[in-house]
Amino acid sequence: MPTTRNVVRYKGLTARDLALIAVFAGLIAALSVTVAIPLPFSPVPITLQTLGIMLAPSLLGWKRGTLAVAAFLALGLAGLPLFAGGMGGVGVLARPSAGFIVSWVFAALVIGVLTDLMIRGSRGRYRFWAGLGINAVGGILVIYAIGVPWMAVVAGSGVLATTYSMLAFLPGDLVKAVVTALIASTVFRAYPVPPAGHPVVEAGEDDGGAA
């Protein structure tokens, strides 16, 4: 016989959530302007931006992590010099690297959703190898899948040639995925980040384990 049990769901955002979003938007900005190594064969410089893009959703979950990335992008597009090379404003969307900028929101969303599912399935634990795979999918595969074709079209260099030029970035991006997984696993062991939103208790049904 089905029984009634209370289910806790989290809705909206708290003041703590907004503070975390602001802090991580600032962290991404700091990582964006501290390192920018130009490459002669690519319009995209080597930066630490994607480290912040991976860290935010890995630590904060999909909602806060995606909003942190969106807040960073909004500030950059508003004119603050937060993108690689000290650029800012909507004019960056006309550059060959614009696809990578646009892809960051989708990368954060994918990493956040998959990380939330992984943590839920492992009872609050962040598993390093699973996290590394998630970071590689969201922080590398998703970003490249959007950024490479965009750059090929704008630069007129062809997808294959652009893909070859991006191979120089792959080792560094893999290192960022590893570092993110190490940081996230350490943080969740020491101080698991609470879910986003206000806890709301709702009544639900428990079927007693029936198939």
C-alpha atoms as a printed R data frame, in Angstrom:
    type eleno elety resid chain resno      x      y       z
1   ATOM     1    CA   MET     A     1  0.000  0.000   0.000
2   ATOM     2    CA   PRO     A     2  1.399  3.408  -0.928
3   ATOM     3    CA   THR     A     3  2.454  5.548   2.017
4   ATOM     4    CA   THR     A     4  2.924  9.293   2.218
5   ATOM     5    CA   ARG     A     5  6.367 10.712   2.899
6   ATOM     6    CA   ASN     A     6  7.722 14.239   2.927
7   ATOM     7    CA   VAL     A     7 10.035 15.298   0.097
8   ATOM     8    CA   VAL     A     8 12.370 18.283   0.451
9   ATOM     9    CA   ARG     A     9 12.753 20.329  -2.723
10  ATOM    10    CA   TYR     A    10 14.811 23.467  -3.204
11  ATOM    11    CA   LYS     A    11 13.275 26.435  -4.986
12  ATOM    12    CA   GLY     A    12 14.451 29.904  -5.896
13  ATOM    13    CA   LEU     A    13 17.711 31.437  -4.719
14  ATOM    14    CA   THR     A    14 18.851 32.543  -1.277
15  ATOM    15    CA   ALA     A    15 21.110 35.451  -0.351
16  ATOM    16    CA   ARG     A    16 23.894 32.874   0.086
17  ATOM    17    CA   ASP     A    17 23.285 31.631  -3.454
18  ATOM    18    CA   LEU     A    18 23.501 35.149  -4.879
19  ATOM    19    CA   ALA     A    19 26.731 35.738  -2.969
20  ATOM    20    CA   LEU     A    20 28.243 32.517  -4.340
21  ATOM    21    CA   ILE     A    21 27.196 33.440  -7.875
22  ATOM    22    CA   ALA     A    22 28.871 36.841  -7.515
23  ATOM    23    CA   VAL     A    23 32.042 35.335  -6.025
24  ATOM    24    CA   PHE     A    24 32.428 32.779  -8.810
25  ATOM    25    CA   ALA     A    25 31.662 35.338 -11.516
26  ATOM    26    CA   GLY     A    26 34.514 37.354 -10.029
27  ATOM    27    CA   LEU     A    27 36.726 34.256  -9.930
28  ATOM    28    CA   ILE     A    28 36.130 33.579 -13.630
29  ATOM    29    CA   ALA     A    29 36.930 37.217 -14.367
30  ATOM    30    CA   ALA     A    30 40.170 36.995 -12.379
31  ATOM    31    CA   LEU     A    31 41.213 33.830 -14.195
32  ATOM    32    CA   SER     A    32 40.397 35.491 -17.513
33  ATOM    33    CA   VAL     A    33 42.684 38.480 -17.081
34  ATOM    34    CA   THR     A    34 45.618 36.928 -15.224
35  ATOM    35    CA   VAL     A    35 46.879 34.728 -18.078
36  ATOM    36    CA   ALA     A    36 46.507 35.292 -21.827
37  ATOM    37    CA   ILE     A    37 49.146 33.717 -24.036
38  ATOM    38    CA   PRO     A    38 48.642 34.539 -27.745
39  ATOM    39    CA   LEU     A    39 49.381 31.889 -30.365
40  ATOM    40    CA   PRO     A    40 50.553 32.822 -33.861
41  ATOM    41    CA   PHE     A    41 48.373 30.203 -35.553
42  ATOM    42    CA   SER     A    42 45.114 30.833 -33.705
43  ATOM    43    CA   PRO     A    43 42.934 33.870 -32.885
44  ATOM    44    CA   VAL     A    44 42.172 32.240 -29.520
45  ATOM    45    CA   PRO     A    45 44.844 32.775 -26.825
46  ATOM    46    CA   ILE     A    46 45.634 30.344 -24.028
47  ATOM    47    CA   THR     A    47 43.861 31.482 -20.846
48  ATOM    48    CA   LEU     A    48 42.578 30.089 -17.555
49  ATOM    49    CA   GLN     A    49 38.982 31.032 -18.342
50  ATOM    50    CA   THR     A    50 37.809 27.462 -18.914
51  ATOM    51    CA   LEU     A    51 39.137 26.486 -15.483
52  ATOM    52    CA   GLY     A    52 36.612 28.890 -13.978
53  ATOM    53    CA   ILE     A    53 33.907 27.678 -16.351
54  ATOM    54    CA   MET     A    54 34.458 24.114 -15.073
55  ATOM    55    CA   LEU     A    55 34.859 25.042 -11.407
56  ATOM    56    CA   ALA     A    56 31.671 27.084 -11.017
57  ATOM    57    CA   PRO     A    57 29.137 24.335 -11.901
58  ATOM    58    CA   SER     A    58 31.267 21.577 -10.347
59  ATOM    59    CA   LEU     A    59 31.160 23.281  -6.957
60  ATOM    60    CA   LEU     A    60 27.888 25.210  -7.093
61  ATOM    61    CA   GLY     A    61 25.618 22.931  -9.137
62  ATOM    62    CA   TRP     A    62 23.877 23.654 -12.409
63  ATOM    63    CA   LYS     A    63 21.713 26.577 -11.281
64  ATOM    64    CA   ARG     A    64 24.276 28.714  -9.467
65  ATOM    65    CA   GLY     A    65 27.151 27.620 -11.712
66  ATOM    66    CA   THR     A    66 25.342 28.517 -14.923
67  ATOM    67    CA   LEU     A    67 24.191 31.839 -13.469
68  ATOM    68    CA   ALA     A    68 27.766 32.647 -12.390
69  ATOM    69    CA   VAL     A    69 28.997 32.071 -15.947
70  ATOM    70    CA   ALA     A    70 26.054 34.061 -17.356
71  ATOM    71    CA   ALA     A    71 26.807 36.934 -14.953
72  ATOM    72    CA   PHE     A    72 30.441 36.962 -16.054
73  ATOM    73    CA   LEU     A    73 29.416 37.023 -19.722
74  ATOM    74    CA   ALA     A    74 26.883 39.798 -19.093
75  ATOM    75    CA   LEU     A    75 29.566 41.967 -17.476
76  ATOM    76    CA   GLY     A    76 31.975 41.314 -20.327
77  ATOM    77    CA   LEU     A    77 29.405 42.009 -23.028
78  ATOM    78    CA   ALA     A    78 28.397 45.164 -21.175
79  ATOM    79    CA   GLY     A    79 31.877 46.525 -21.825
80  ATOM    80    CA   LEU     A    80 34.118 45.445 -18.969
81  ATOM    81    CA   PRO     A    81 37.507 44.177 -20.267
82  ATOM    82    CA   LEU     A    82 37.023 40.630 -18.967
83  ATOM    83    CA   PHE     A    83 37.650 38.568 -22.065
84  ATOM    84    CA   ALA     A    84 41.033 37.417 -23.349
85  ATOM    85    CA   GLY     A    85 43.313 40.264 -24.333
86  ATOM    86    CA   GLY     A    86 41.395 42.757 -22.195
87  ATOM    87    CA   MET     A    87 38.479 42.912 -24.611
88  ATOM    88    CA   GLY     A    88 34.874 43.612 -23.726
89  ATOM    89    CA   GLY     A    89 31.599 44.724 -25.279
90  ATOM    90    CA   VAL     A    90 29.260 43.078 -27.760
91  ATOM    91    CA   GLY     A    91 31.854 43.576 -30.485
92  ATOM    92    CA   VAL     A    92 33.598 40.381 -29.327
93  ATOM    93    CA   LEU     A    93 30.681 38.425 -30.799
94  ATOM    94    CA   ALA     A    94 31.920 39.351 -34.269
95  ATOM    95    CA   ARG     A    95 35.342 37.811 -33.644
96  ATOM    96    CA   PRO     A    96 36.305 34.238 -34.582
97  ATOM    97    CA   SER     A    97 36.554 33.302 -30.893
98  ATOM    98    CA   ALA     A    98 32.934 34.304 -30.169
99  ATOM    99    CA   GLY     A    99 31.697 30.721 -30.436
100 ATOM   100    CA   PHE     A   100 33.816 29.732 -27.475
101 ATOM   101    CA   ILE     A   101 32.401 32.598 -25.423
102 ATOM   102    CA   VAL     A   102 28.822 31.567 -26.273
103 ATOM   103    CA   SER     A   103 29.603 27.920 -25.511
104 ATOM   104    CA   TRP     A   104 30.546 28.604 -21.893
105 ATOM   105    CA   VAL     A   105 26.930 28.834 -20.733
106 ATOM   106    CA   PHE     A   106 26.111 25.475 -22.324
107 ATOM   107    CA   ALA     A   107 29.299 23.948 -20.919
108 ATOM   108    CA   ALA     A   108 28.418 25.116 -17.409
109 ATOM   109    CA   LEU     A   109 24.877 23.778 -17.751
110 ATOM   110    CA   VAL     A   110 26.074 20.332 -18.898
111 ATOM   111    CA   ILE     A   111 28.758 20.090 -16.194
112 ATOM   112    CA   GLY     A   112 26.338 21.267 -13.508
113 ATOM   113    CA   VAL     A   113 23.513 18.887 -14.418
114 ATOM   114    CA   LEU     A   114 25.786 15.856 -14.755
115 ATOM   115    CA   THR     A   115 27.651 16.715 -11.544
116 ATOM   116    CA   ASP     A   116 24.384 17.093  -9.634
117 ATOM   117    CA   LEU     A   117 23.237 13.690 -10.906
118 ATOM   118    CA   MET     A   118 26.565 12.107  -9.977
119 ATOM   119    CA   ILE     A   119 26.550 13.539  -6.456
120 ATOM   120    CA   ARG     A   120 22.927 12.534  -5.936
121 ATOM   121    CA   GLY     A   121 23.664  9.005  -7.080
122 ATOM   122    CA   SER     A   122 26.704  8.696  -4.802
123 ATOM   123    CA   ARG     A   123 24.918 10.076  -1.708
124 ATOM   124    CA   GLY     A   124 26.657 13.415  -1.578
125 ATOM   125    CA   ARG     A   125 30.132 12.251  -2.591
126 ATOM   126    CA   TYR     A   126 32.058 13.746  -5.485
127 ATOM   127    CA   ARG     A   127 33.810 10.920  -7.333
128 ATOM   128    CA   PHE     A   128 37.052 12.057  -8.959
129 ATOM   129    CA   TRP     A   129 37.008  9.895 -12.094
130 ATOM   130    CA   ALA     A   130 33.350 10.526 -12.800
131 ATOM   131    CA   GLY     A   131 33.923 14.239 -12.233
132 ATOM   132    CA   LEU     A   132 36.909 14.210 -14.584
133 ATOM   133    CA   GLY     A   133 34.778 12.626 -17.301
134 ATOM   134    CA   ILE     A   134 32.013 15.160 -16.744
135 ATOM   135    CA   ASN     A   135 34.486 18.062 -16.973
136 ATOM   136    CA   ALA     A   136 35.900 16.638 -20.194
137 ATOM   137    CA   VAL     A   137 32.437 16.318 -21.732
138 ATOM   138    CA   GLY     A   138 31.183 19.747 -20.708
139 ATOM   139    CA   GLY     A   139 34.403 21.728 -20.519
140 ATOM   140    CA   ILE     A   140 36.060 20.345 -23.645
141 ATOM   141    CA   LEU     A   141 33.640 18.496 -25.916
142 ATOM   142    CA   VAL     A   142 30.755 20.977 -25.635
143 ATOM   143    CA   ILE     A   143 33.023 24.020 -25.934
144 ATOM   144    CA   TYR     A   144 34.896 22.660 -28.935
145 ATOM   145    CA   ALA     A   145 31.678 21.464 -30.608
146 ATOM   146    CA   ILE     A   146 30.342 25.020 -30.594
147 ATOM   147    CA   GLY     A   147 33.534 27.067 -30.783
148 ATOM   148    CA   VAL     A   148 35.417 25.242 -33.549
149 ATOM   149    CA   PRO     A   149 32.717 25.394 -36.273
150 ATOM   150    CA   TRP     A   150 31.937 29.013 -35.348
151 ATOM   151    CA   MET     A   151 35.598 30.007 -35.678
152 ATOM   152    CA   ALA     A   152 35.921 28.081 -38.947
153 ATOM   153    CA   VAL     A   153 32.988 29.970 -40.481
154 ATOM   154    CA   VAL     A   154 34.012 33.435 -39.260
155 ATOM   155    CA   ALA     A   155 37.706 32.986 -40.032
156 ATOM   156    CA   GLY     A   156 37.005 31.154 -43.276
157 ATOM   157    CA   SER     A   157 39.675 28.568 -42.508
158 ATOM   158    CA   GLY     A   158 37.607 25.386 -42.736
159 ATOM   159    CA   VAL     A   159 36.538 23.100 -39.917
160 ATOM   160    CA   LEU     A   160 39.395 20.617 -40.402
161 ATOM   161    CA   ALA     A   161 42.104 23.276 -40.353
162 ATOM   162    CA   THR     A   162 40.529 24.939 -37.331
163 ATOM   163    CA   THR     A   163 40.335 21.606 -35.527
164 ATOM   164    CA   TYR     A   164 44.048 21.030 -36.105
165 ATOM   165    CA   SER     A   165 44.850 24.485 -34.719
166 ATOM   166    CA   MET     A   166 42.816 23.732 -31.586
167 ATOM   167    CA   LEU     A   167 44.816 20.591 -30.795
168 ATOM   168    CA   ALA     A   168 47.403 22.800 -29.106
169 ATOM   169    CA   PHE     A   169 44.786 23.715 -26.486
170 ATOM   170    CA   LEU     A   170 43.724 20.145 -25.697
171 ATOM   171    CA   PRO     A   171 46.525 19.198 -23.232
172 ATOM   172    CA   GLY     A   172 45.938 22.362 -21.197
173 ATOM   173    CA   ASP     A   173 42.184 21.820 -21.167
174 ATOM   174    CA   LEU     A   174 42.676 18.250 -19.962
175 ATOM   175    CA   VAL     A   175 44.871 19.558 -17.140
176 ATOM   176    CA   LYS     A   176 42.118 22.032 -16.199
177 ATOM   177    CA   ALA     A   177 39.588 19.171 -16.119
178 ATOM   178    CA   VAL     A   178 41.869 17.213 -13.773
179 ATOM   179    CA   VAL     A   179 42.501 20.227 -11.522
180 ATOM   180    CA   THR     A   180 38.767 20.952 -11.335
181 ATOM   181    CA   ALA     A   181 37.985 17.356 -10.354
182 ATOM   182    CA   LEU     A   182 40.728 17.432  -7.679
183 ATOM   183    CA   ILE     A   183 39.464 20.710  -6.218
184 ATOM   184    CA   ALA     A   184 35.819 19.604  -6.288
185 ATOM   185    CA   SER     A   185 36.515 16.227  -4.658
186 ATOM   186    CA   THR     A   186 38.540 17.949  -1.926
187 ATOM   187    CA   VAL     A   187 35.885 20.603  -1.280
188 ATOM   188    CA   PHE     A   188 33.036 18.096  -1.104
189 ATOM   189    CA   ARG     A   189 34.962 15.982   1.393
190 ATOM   190    CA   ALA     A   190 35.765 18.954   3.617
191 ATOM   191    CA   TYR     A   191 32.633 21.073   3.202
192 ATOM   192    CA   PRO     A   192 29.839 19.890   0.916
193 ATOM   193    CA   VAL     A   193 28.177 22.912  -0.684
194 ATOM   194    CA   PRO     A   194 24.454 23.026   0.218
195 ATOM   195    CA   PRO     A   195 21.886 22.837  -2.611
196 ATOM   196    CA   ALA     A   196 20.716 26.074  -4.159
197 ATOM   197    CA   GLY     A   197 17.414 27.583  -3.091
198 ATOM   198    CA   HIS     A   198 15.019 27.577  -0.166
199 ATOM   199    CA   PRO     A   199 14.082 24.113   1.170
200 ATOM   200    CA   VAL     A   200 10.377 23.413   0.686
201 ATOM   201    CA   VAL     A   201  8.775 20.307   2.200
202 ATOM   202    CA   GLU     A   202  6.249 18.661  -0.109
203 ATOM   203    CA   ALA     A   203  4.134 15.574   0.401
204 ATOM   204    CA   GLY     A   204  4.896 12.662  -1.899
205 ATOM   205    CA   GLU     A   205  3.980  9.026  -2.244
206 ATOM   206    CA   ASP     A   206  6.191  6.067  -1.377
207 ATOM   207    CA   ASP     A   207  5.128  2.818  -3.020
208 ATOM   208    CA   GLY     A   208  6.883  0.795  -0.358
209 ATOM   209    CA   GLY     A   209  9.475 -0.557  -2.797
210 ATOM   210    CA   ALA     A   210  6.990 -2.219  -5.165
211 ATOM   211    CA   ALA     A   211  8.148 -2.682  -8.747
